[in-house]
Amino acid sequence: MIRLILIALIIVLFLILSIPLLGVEYLIGRSHPQKADLHQLRLIQGIFRFILFVAGAKVTVIGEENVPTDEPVLYVANHRSYFDVVSTYSRCPGLTGYVAKYSMHHIPLLSVWMKRLHCLFIDRSNVKNALKTILAGIDLVKSGVSVFIFPEGTRNRSDEQMLPFKEGSFKIAEKTGCAIIPIAISGSADIFENHIPFIKAGHITLEYGKPIYPKTLEKEDQKKIGAYCQHILEDMLKH
């Protein structure tokens, strides 16, 4: 319980104390947007690494050399824990916006930071909203910002099987031609979700698969690229 309280305090204190910082970053961003973006990325990555340290989470990374550092990509991963975001975002080499559930759009201060970090909010129950989010994701990639999605659509509480991937999110890669980077995440739920409300030390493994370029796939795989990527992730998780 001590770890949970400490992490909650870290998050709350950062959000409150960063209010003046948001104003400074806004002013910097007006004349030097890329500089502000990179500063915000590295700042939050530092906070997330600190949270992992406080949680006692050891992170093992496999295959990170598969991530292109000179072009935006679409990251896709299985989703079991809040620590999936904390552990993966702290590894992103460049600007990356996460696709989050729409309800997070209403959380004060947190949603402001998420917007500054190019995060997108999707309401899957609203077709128009979901389409706008996908189009915004396409624009992000075209502007040089990577996008990270959890195509199961929600946190999956099962260790046995992933939820079917939502095909719509893969339009971001189909329309831009960017590489899809599959990430198999193991052990993240052992930190928190498997024993809520306690946070316990544990071991998270992030395995980055080889880039998948949609236009190089067989026509049948291109039609169901979500299912294709899901099979790859399932195989990665088995090993």
PDB file of C-alpha atoms in Angstrom:
ATOM      1  CA  MET A   1       0.000   0.000   0.000  1.00  0.00           C
ATOM      2  CA  ILE A   2       2.943   2.339   0.654  1.00  0.00           C
ATOM      3  CA  ARG A   3       4.021   2.129  -3.003  1.00  0.00           C
ATOM      4  CA  LEU A   4       0.485   2.973  -4.178  1.00  0.00           C
ATOM      5  CA  ILE A   5       0.333   6.026  -1.890  1.00  0.00           C
ATOM      6  CA  LEU A   6       3.778   7.218  -3.001  1.00  0.00           C
ATOM      7  CA  ILE A   7       2.948   6.882  -6.693  1.00  0.00           C
ATOM      8  CA  ALA A   8      -0.403   8.639  -6.223  1.00  0.00           C
ATOM      9  CA  LEU A   9       1.429  11.484  -4.443  1.00  0.00           C
ATOM     10  CA  ILE A  10       4.009  11.714  -7.237  1.00  0.00           C
ATOM     11  CA  ILE A  11       1.272  12.029  -9.863  1.00  0.00           C
ATOM     12  CA  VAL A  12      -0.846  14.538  -7.925  1.00  0.00           C
ATOM     13  CA  LEU A  13       2.127  16.705  -6.910  1.00  0.00           C
ATOM     14  CA  PHE A  14       3.489  16.731 -10.455  1.00  0.00           C
ATOM     15  CA  LEU A  15       0.135  17.745 -11.931  1.00  0.00           C
ATOM     16  CA  ILE A  16      -0.249  20.578  -9.417  1.00  0.00           C
ATOM     17  CA  LEU A  17       3.343  21.828  -9.458  1.00  0.00           C
ATOM     18  CA  SER A  18       3.487  21.648 -13.258  1.00  0.00           C
ATOM     19  CA  ILE A  19       0.729  24.223 -13.755  1.00  0.00           C
ATOM     20  CA  PRO A  20       3.244  27.115 -14.142  1.00  0.00           C
ATOM     21  CA  LEU A  21       5.385  24.842 -16.337  1.00  0.00           C
ATOM     22  CA  LEU A  22       2.489  24.362 -18.736  1.00  0.00           C
ATOM     23  CA  GLY A  23       2.400  28.124 -19.240  1.00  0.00           C
ATOM     24  CA  VAL A  24       6.138  28.262 -19.889  1.00  0.00           C
ATOM     25  CA  GLU A  25       5.965  25.350 -22.324  1.00  0.00           C
ATOM     26  CA  TYR A  26       3.088  27.041 -24.131  1.00  0.00           C
ATOM     27  CA  LEU A  27       5.147  30.195 -24.629  1.00  0.00           C
ATOM     28  CA  ILE A  28       8.186  28.209 -25.813  1.00  0.00           C
ATOM     29  CA  GLY A  29       5.966  26.192 -28.135  1.00  0.00           C
ATOM     30  CA  ARG A  30       4.693  29.298 -29.914  1.00  0.00           C
ATOM     31  CA  SER A  31       8.147  30.063 -31.318  1.00  0.00           C
ATOM     32  CA  HIS A  32       9.916  26.713 -30.960  1.00  0.00           C
ATOM     33  CA  PRO A  33       7.245  23.969 -31.105  1.00  0.00           C
ATOM     34  CA  GLN A  34       9.667  21.097 -31.718  1.00  0.00           C
ATOM     35  CA  LYS A  35      11.875  22.154 -28.805  1.00  0.00           C
ATOM     36  CA  ALA A  36       8.856  22.291 -26.471  1.00  0.00           C
ATOM     37  CA  ASP A  37       7.596  18.921 -27.708  1.00  0.00           C
ATOM     38  CA  LEU A  38      10.929  17.186 -27.089  1.00  0.00           C
ATOM     39  CA  HIS A  39      11.327  18.798 -23.664  1.00  0.00           C
ATOM     40  CA  GLN A  40       7.870  17.615 -22.623  1.00  0.00           C
ATOM     41  CA  LEU A  41       8.571  14.115 -23.942  1.00  0.00           C
ATOM     42  CA  ARG A  42      11.812  13.769 -21.959  1.00  0.00           C
ATOM     43  CA  LEU A  43      10.243  15.295 -18.831  1.00  0.00           C
ATOM     44  CA  ILE A  44       7.359  12.818 -18.734  1.00  0.00           C
ATOM     45  CA  GLN A  45       9.676   9.944 -19.593  1.00  0.00           C
ATOM     46  CA  GLY A  46      11.737  10.895 -16.540  1.00  0.00           C
ATOM     47  CA  ILE A  47       8.630  10.953 -14.344  1.00  0.00           C
ATOM     48  CA  PHE A  48       7.547   7.556 -15.656  1.00  0.00           C
ATOM     49  CA  ARG A  49      10.979   6.037 -15.009  1.00  0.00           C
ATOM     50  CA  PHE A  50      10.784   7.353 -11.452  1.00  0.00           C
ATOM     51  CA  ILE A  51       7.328   5.788 -11.031  1.00  0.00           C
ATOM     52  CA  LEU A  52       8.709   2.441 -12.243  1.00  0.00           C
ATOM     53  CA  PHE A  53      11.539   2.761  -9.711  1.00  0.00           C
ATOM     54  CA  VAL A  54       9.154   3.519  -6.842  1.00  0.00           C
ATOM     55  CA  ALA A  55       6.932   0.605  -7.910  1.00  0.00           C
ATOM     56  CA  GLY A  56       9.914  -1.738  -7.842  1.00  0.00           C
ATOM     57  CA  ALA A  57       9.327  -2.641 -11.480  1.00  0.00           C
ATOM     58  CA  LYS A  58      12.311  -4.033 -13.330  1.00  0.00           C
ATOM     59  CA  VAL A  59      11.967  -3.695 -17.110  1.00  0.00           C
ATOM     60  CA  THR A  60      13.697  -6.021 -19.560  1.00  0.00           C
ATOM     61  CA  VAL A  61      13.722  -4.835 -23.178  1.00  0.00           C
ATOM     62  CA  ILE A  62      14.177  -7.178 -26.144  1.00  0.00           C
ATOM     63  CA  GLY A  63      14.491  -6.193 -29.800  1.00  0.00           C
ATOM     64  CA  GLU A  64      14.454  -2.431 -29.326  1.00  0.00           C
ATOM     65  CA  GLU A  65      16.798  -2.162 -32.307  1.00  0.00           C
ATOM     66  CA  ASN A  66      13.739  -3.006 -34.452  1.00  0.00           C
ATOM     67  CA  VAL A  67      12.302   0.464 -33.821  1.00  0.00           C
ATOM     68  CA  PRO A  68      13.196   2.953 -36.591  1.00  0.00           C
ATOM     69  CA  THR A  69      14.524   6.186 -35.110  1.00  0.00           C
ATOM     70  CA  ASP A  70      14.305   8.266 -38.288  1.00  0.00           C
ATOM     71  CA  GLU A  71      10.608   7.865 -39.115  1.00  0.00           C
ATOM     72  CA  PRO A  72       7.251   7.831 -37.294  1.00  0.00           C
ATOM     73  CA  VAL A  73       5.678   4.429 -36.648  1.00  0.00           C
ATOM     74  CA  LEU A  74       2.474   2.862 -35.394  1.00  0.00           C
ATOM     75  CA  TYR A  75       3.128   0.944 -32.185  1.00  0.00           C
ATOM     76  CA  VAL A  76       0.649  -1.848 -31.354  1.00  0.00           C
ATOM     77  CA  ALA A  77       0.668  -3.834 -28.127  1.00  0.00           C
ATOM     78  CA  ASN A  78      -1.374  -6.114 -25.924  1.00  0.00           C
ATOM     79  CA  HIS A  79      -2.907  -4.384 -22.900  1.00  0.00           C
ATOM     80  CA  ARG A  80      -3.125  -5.746 -19.363  1.00  0.00           C
ATOM     81  CA  SER A  81      -2.109  -2.880 -17.085  1.00  0.00           C
ATOM     82  CA  TYR A  82      -1.771   0.850 -16.496  1.00  0.00           C
ATOM     83  CA  PHE A  83       1.943   0.102 -16.324  1.00  0.00           C
ATOM     84  CA  ASP A  84       1.870  -0.783 -20.043  1.00  0.00           C
ATOM     85  CA  VAL A  85       1.781   2.943 -20.776  1.00  0.00           C
ATOM     86  CA  VAL A  86       4.343   3.839 -18.116  1.00  0.00           C
ATOM     87  CA  SER A  87       6.854   1.224 -19.267  1.00  0.00           C
ATOM     88  CA  THR A  88       6.477   1.731 -23.034  1.00  0.00           C
ATOM     89  CA  TYR A  89       6.320   5.538 -23.097  1.00  0.00           C
ATOM     90  CA  SER A  90       9.545   5.764 -21.153  1.00  0.00           C
ATOM     91  CA  ARG A  91      11.235   3.913 -24.069  1.00  0.00           C
ATOM     92  CA  CYS A  92       9.888   5.930 -27.027  1.00  0.00           C
ATOM     93  CA  PRO A  93      12.821   7.404 -28.994  1.00  0.00           C
ATOM     94  CA  GLY A  94      10.758  10.241 -30.444  1.00  0.00           C
ATOM     95  CA  LEU A  95       7.462  12.093 -30.180  1.00  0.00           C
ATOM     96  CA  THR A  96       4.630   9.621 -29.666  1.00  0.00           C
ATOM     97  CA  GLY A  97       0.928  10.129 -29.065  1.00  0.00           C
ATOM     98  CA  TYR A  98      -1.107   7.415 -27.355  1.00  0.00           C
ATOM     99  CA  VAL A  99      -4.713   6.666 -28.261  1.00  0.00           C
ATOM    100  CA  ALA A 100      -6.654   6.710 -24.987  1.00  0.00           C
ATOM    101  CA  LYS A 101     -10.264   6.117 -24.015  1.00  0.00           C
ATOM    102  CA  TYR A 102     -12.450   9.214 -24.294  1.00  0.00           C
ATOM    103  CA  SER A 103     -13.292   9.360 -20.568  1.00  0.00           C
ATOM    104  CA  MET A 104      -9.715  10.485 -19.840  1.00  0.00           C
ATOM    105  CA  HIS A 105     -10.456  13.635 -21.823  1.00  0.00           C
ATOM    106  CA  HIS A 106     -12.371  14.953 -18.783  1.00  0.00           C
ATOM    107  CA  ILE A 107      -9.648  14.487 -16.139  1.00  0.00           C
ATOM    108  CA  PRO A 108      -8.356  17.947 -15.102  1.00  0.00           C
ATOM    109  CA  LEU A 109      -4.650  18.692 -15.746  1.00  0.00           C
ATOM    110  CA  LEU A 110      -3.928  15.109 -16.787  1.00  0.00           C
ATOM    111  CA  SER A 111      -5.874  15.610 -20.021  1.00  0.00           C
ATOM    112  CA  VAL A 112      -4.004  18.878 -20.625  1.00  0.00           C
ATOM    113  CA  TRP A 113      -0.667  17.088 -20.415  1.00  0.00           C
ATOM    114  CA  MET A 114      -1.955  14.269 -22.607  1.00  0.00           C
ATOM    115  CA  LYS A 115      -2.976  16.736 -25.296  1.00  0.00           C
ATOM    116  CA  ARG A 116       0.438  18.413 -25.100  1.00  0.00           C
ATOM    117  CA  LEU A 117       2.001  14.983 -25.635  1.00  0.00           C
ATOM    118  CA  HIS A 118      -0.098  14.435 -28.796  1.00  0.00           C
ATOM    119  CA  CYS A 119      -2.421  11.878 -27.195  1.00  0.00           C
ATOM    120  CA  LEU A 120      -5.749  11.230 -28.911  1.00  0.00           C
ATOM    121  CA  PHE A 121      -9.048  10.360 -27.255  1.00  0.00           C
ATOM    122  CA  ILE A 122     -11.333   7.813 -28.858  1.00  0.00           C
ATOM    123  CA  ASP A 123     -14.980   7.023 -28.157  1.00  0.00           C
ATOM    124  CA  ARG A 124     -15.499   3.643 -29.797  1.00  0.00           C
ATOM    125  CA  SER A 125     -19.252   3.832 -29.176  1.00  0.00           C
ATOM    126  CA  ASN A 126     -19.441   6.906 -31.393  1.00  0.00           C
ATOM    127  CA  VAL A 127     -18.573   6.115 -35.005  1.00  0.00           C
ATOM    128  CA  LYS A 128     -18.037   9.779 -35.973  1.00  0.00           C
ATOM    129  CA  ASN A 129     -15.727  10.408 -33.023  1.00  0.00           C
ATOM    130  CA  ALA A 130     -13.766   7.223 -33.667  1.00  0.00           C
ATOM    131  CA  LEU A 131     -13.307   8.178 -37.337  1.00  0.00           C
ATOM    132  CA  LYS A 132     -12.113  11.685 -36.390  1.00  0.00           C
ATOM    133  CA  THR A 133      -9.601  10.147 -33.998  1.00  0.00           C
ATOM    134  CA  ILE A 134      -8.228   7.833 -36.694  1.00  0.00           C
ATOM    135  CA  LEU A 135      -7.949  10.757 -39.128  1.00  0.00           C
ATOM    136  CA  ALA A 136      -6.128  12.763 -36.452  1.00  0.00           C
ATOM    137  CA  GLY A 137      -3.765   9.816 -35.982  1.00  0.00           C
ATOM    138  CA  ILE A 138      -3.049   9.788 -39.728  1.00  0.00           C
ATOM    139  CA  ASP A 139      -2.260  13.517 -39.570  1.00  0.00           C
ATOM    140  CA  LEU A 140       0.082  12.958 -36.608  1.00  0.00           C
ATOM    141  CA  VAL A 141       2.094  10.336 -38.470  1.00  0.00           C
ATOM    142  CA  LYS A 142       2.269  12.557 -41.550  1.00  0.00           C
ATOM    143  CA  SER A 143       3.655  15.338 -39.333  1.00  0.00           C
ATOM    144  CA  GLY A 144       6.372  13.041 -37.969  1.00  0.00           C
ATOM    145  CA  VAL A 145       4.765  11.940 -34.684  1.00  0.00           C
ATOM    146  CA  SER A 146       4.438   8.231 -33.919  1.00  0.00           C
ATOM    147  CA  VAL A 147       1.140   6.806 -32.642  1.00  0.00           C
ATOM    148  CA  PHE A 148       0.717   4.083 -30.018  1.00  0.00           C
ATOM    149  CA  ILE A 149      -2.465   2.000 -29.901  1.00  0.00           C
ATOM    150  CA  PHE A 150      -3.754  -0.881 -27.803  1.00  0.00           C
ATOM    151  CA  PRO A 151      -5.960  -2.472 -30.475  1.00  0.00           C
ATOM    152  CA  GLU A 152      -7.823  -4.697 -28.006  1.00  0.00           C
ATOM    153  CA  GLY A 153      -9.661  -1.480 -27.132  1.00  0.00           C
ATOM    154  CA  THR A 154      -9.451  -1.909 -23.359  1.00  0.00           C
ATOM    155  CA  ARG A 155      -7.374  -3.577 -20.679  1.00  0.00           C
ATOM    156  CA  ASN A 156      -7.696  -7.333 -21.000  1.00  0.00           C
ATOM    157  CA  ARG A 157      -7.967  -9.196 -17.697  1.00  0.00           C
ATOM    158  CA  SER A 158      -7.182 -12.591 -19.195  1.00  0.00           C
ATOM    159  CA  ASP A 159      -3.726 -14.150 -19.291  1.00  0.00           C
ATOM    160  CA  GLU A 160      -4.922 -16.802 -21.687  1.00  0.00           C
ATOM    161  CA  GLN A 161      -6.078 -14.928 -24.755  1.00  0.00           C
ATOM    162  CA  MET A 162      -6.081 -11.458 -26.273  1.00  0.00           C
ATOM    163  CA  LEU A 163      -9.307  -9.721 -27.213  1.00  0.00           C
ATOM    164  CA  PRO A 164      -9.934  -9.399 -30.969  1.00  0.00           C
ATOM    165  CA  PHE A 165      -8.037  -6.433 -32.412  1.00  0.00           C
ATOM    166  CA  LYS A 166     -10.033  -3.463 -33.674  1.00  0.00           C
ATOM    167  CA  GLU A 167      -9.207  -3.138 -37.364  1.00  0.00           C
ATOM    168  CA  GLY A 168     -10.020   0.577 -37.626  1.00  0.00           C
ATOM    169  CA  SER A 169      -6.911   1.799 -35.814  1.00  0.00           C
ATOM    170  CA  PHE A 170      -4.677   0.126 -38.388  1.00  0.00           C
ATOM    171  CA  LYS A 171      -5.932   2.597 -41.005  1.00  0.00           C
ATOM    172  CA  ILE A 172      -3.264   4.909 -39.578  1.00  0.00           C
ATOM    173  CA  ALA A 173      -0.573   2.635 -41.016  1.00  0.00           C
ATOM    174  CA  GLU A 174      -2.519   1.699 -44.150  1.00  0.00           C
ATOM    175  CA  LYS A 175      -3.075   5.321 -45.198  1.00  0.00           C
ATOM    176  CA  THR A 176       0.417   6.588 -44.346  1.00  0.00           C
ATOM    177  CA  GLY A 177       2.508   3.514 -45.192  1.00  0.00           C
ATOM    178  CA  CYS A 178       4.340   3.806 -41.870  1.00  0.00           C
ATOM    179  CA  ALA A 179       5.842   0.774 -40.172  1.00  0.00           C
ATOM    180  CA  ILE A 180       3.835  -1.126 -37.572  1.00  0.00           C
ATOM    181  CA  ILE A 181       5.918  -2.097 -34.540  1.00  0.00           C
ATOM    182  CA  PRO A 182       4.358  -4.927 -32.496  1.00  0.00           C
ATOM    183  CA  ILE A 183       5.225  -4.894 -28.780  1.00  0.00           C
ATOM    184  CA  ALA A 184       4.565  -7.957 -26.623  1.00  0.00           C
ATOM    185  CA  ILE A 185       4.201  -6.910 -22.977  1.00  0.00           C
ATOM    186  CA  SER A 186       4.529  -9.505 -20.231  1.00  0.00           C
ATOM    187  CA  GLY A 187       4.344  -9.205 -16.462  1.00  0.00           C
ATOM    188  CA  SER A 188       2.870  -5.707 -16.231  1.00  0.00           C
ATOM    189  CA  ALA A 189      -0.335  -6.854 -14.493  1.00  0.00           C
ATOM    190  CA  ASP A 190       1.781  -8.432 -11.738  1.00  0.00           C
ATOM    191  CA  ILE A 191       2.721  -4.937 -10.581  1.00  0.00           C
ATOM    192  CA  PHE A 192      -0.830  -3.770  -9.791  1.00  0.00           C
ATOM    193  CA  GLU A 193      -3.858  -5.292 -11.515  1.00  0.00           C
ATOM    194  CA  ASN A 194      -3.399  -8.840 -10.198  1.00  0.00           C
ATOM    195  CA  HIS A 195      -3.610  -7.662  -6.576  1.00  0.00           C
ATOM    196  CA  ILE A 196      -5.430  -4.308  -6.488  1.00  0.00           C
ATOM    197  CA  PRO A 197      -5.037  -2.062  -4.432  1.00  0.00           C
ATOM    198  CA  PHE A 198      -1.458  -3.135  -3.730  1.00  0.00           C
ATOM    199  CA  ILE A 199       1.515  -2.308  -5.928  1.00  0.00           C
ATOM    200  CA  LYS A 200       4.208  -4.966  -5.722  1.00  0.00           C
ATOM    201  CA  ALA A 201       7.677  -5.213  -7.176  1.00  0.00           C
ATOM    202  CA  GLY A 202       7.763  -7.228 -10.375  1.00  0.00           C
ATOM    203  CA  HIS A 203       9.367  -7.822 -13.741  1.00  0.00           C
ATOM    204  CA  ILE A 204       8.000  -6.372 -16.978  1.00  0.00           C
ATOM    205  CA  THR A 205       9.261  -7.625 -20.326  1.00  0.00           C
ATOM    206  CA  LEU A 206       8.890  -5.523 -23.471  1.00  0.00           C
ATOM    207  CA  GLU A 207       9.644  -7.355 -26.701  1.00  0.00           C
ATOM    208  CA  TYR A 208       9.719  -5.290 -29.889  1.00  0.00           C
ATOM    209  CA  GLY A 209       8.979  -7.193 -33.086  1.00  0.00           C
ATOM    210  CA  LYS A 210      10.304  -6.469 -36.538  1.00  0.00           C
ATOM    211  CA  PRO A 211       8.676  -3.604 -38.489  1.00  0.00           C
ATOM    212  CA  ILE A 212       5.626  -4.534 -40.536  1.00  0.00           C
ATOM    213  CA  TYR A 213       5.031  -2.416 -43.643  1.00  0.00           C
ATOM    214  CA  PRO A 214       1.398  -2.841 -44.775  1.00  0.00           C
ATOM    215  CA  LYS A 215       2.115  -2.460 -48.493  1.00  0.00           C
ATOM    216  CA  THR A 216       4.570  -5.375 -48.436  1.00  0.00           C
ATOM    217  CA  LEU A 217       1.984  -7.840 -47.106  1.00  0.00           C
ATOM    218  CA  GLU A 218      -0.085 -10.267 -49.153  1.00  0.00           C
ATOM    219  CA  LYS A 219      -3.428  -8.838 -50.285  1.00  0.00           C
ATOM    220  CA  GLU A 220      -5.408 -11.048 -47.897  1.00  0.00           C
ATOM    221  CA  ASP A 221      -3.287  -9.932 -44.948  1.00  0.00           C
ATOM    222  CA  GLN A 222      -3.698  -6.306 -45.965  1.00  0.00           C
ATOM    223  CA  LYS A 223      -7.476  -6.702 -45.753  1.00  0.00           C
ATOM    224  CA  LYS A 224      -7.266  -7.970 -42.138  1.00  0.00           C
ATOM    225  CA  ILE A 225      -4.064  -6.363 -40.970  1.00  0.00           C
ATOM    226  CA  GLY A 226      -5.297  -6.217 -37.376  1.00  0.00           C
ATOM    227  CA  ALA A 227      -5.756  -9.973 -37.254  1.00  0.00           C
ATOM    228  CA  TYR A 228      -2.357 -10.408 -38.935  1.00  0.00           C
ATOM    229  CA  CYS A 229      -0.644  -8.312 -36.246  1.00  0.00           C
ATOM    230  CA  GLN A 230      -2.565 -10.080 -33.492  1.00  0.00           C
ATOM    231  CA  HIS A 231      -1.232 -13.461 -34.628  1.00  0.00           C
ATOM    232  CA  ILE A 232       2.298 -12.070 -34.557  1.00  0.00           C
ATOM    233  CA  LEU A 233       1.840 -10.722 -31.022  1.00  0.00           C
ATOM    234  CA  GLU A 234       0.311 -14.008 -29.855  1.00  0.00           C
ATOM    235  CA  ASP A 235       3.340 -15.881 -31.159  1.00  0.00           C
ATOM    236  CA  MET A 236       5.692 -13.406 -29.467  1.00  0.00           C
ATOM    237  CA  LEU A 237       3.905 -13.834 -26.131  1.00  0.00           C
ATOM    238  CA  LYS A 238       4.159 -17.631 -26.317  1.00  0.00           C
ATOM    239  CA  HIS A 239       7.956 -17.603 -26.505  1.00  0.00           C
TER     240      HIS A 239
END
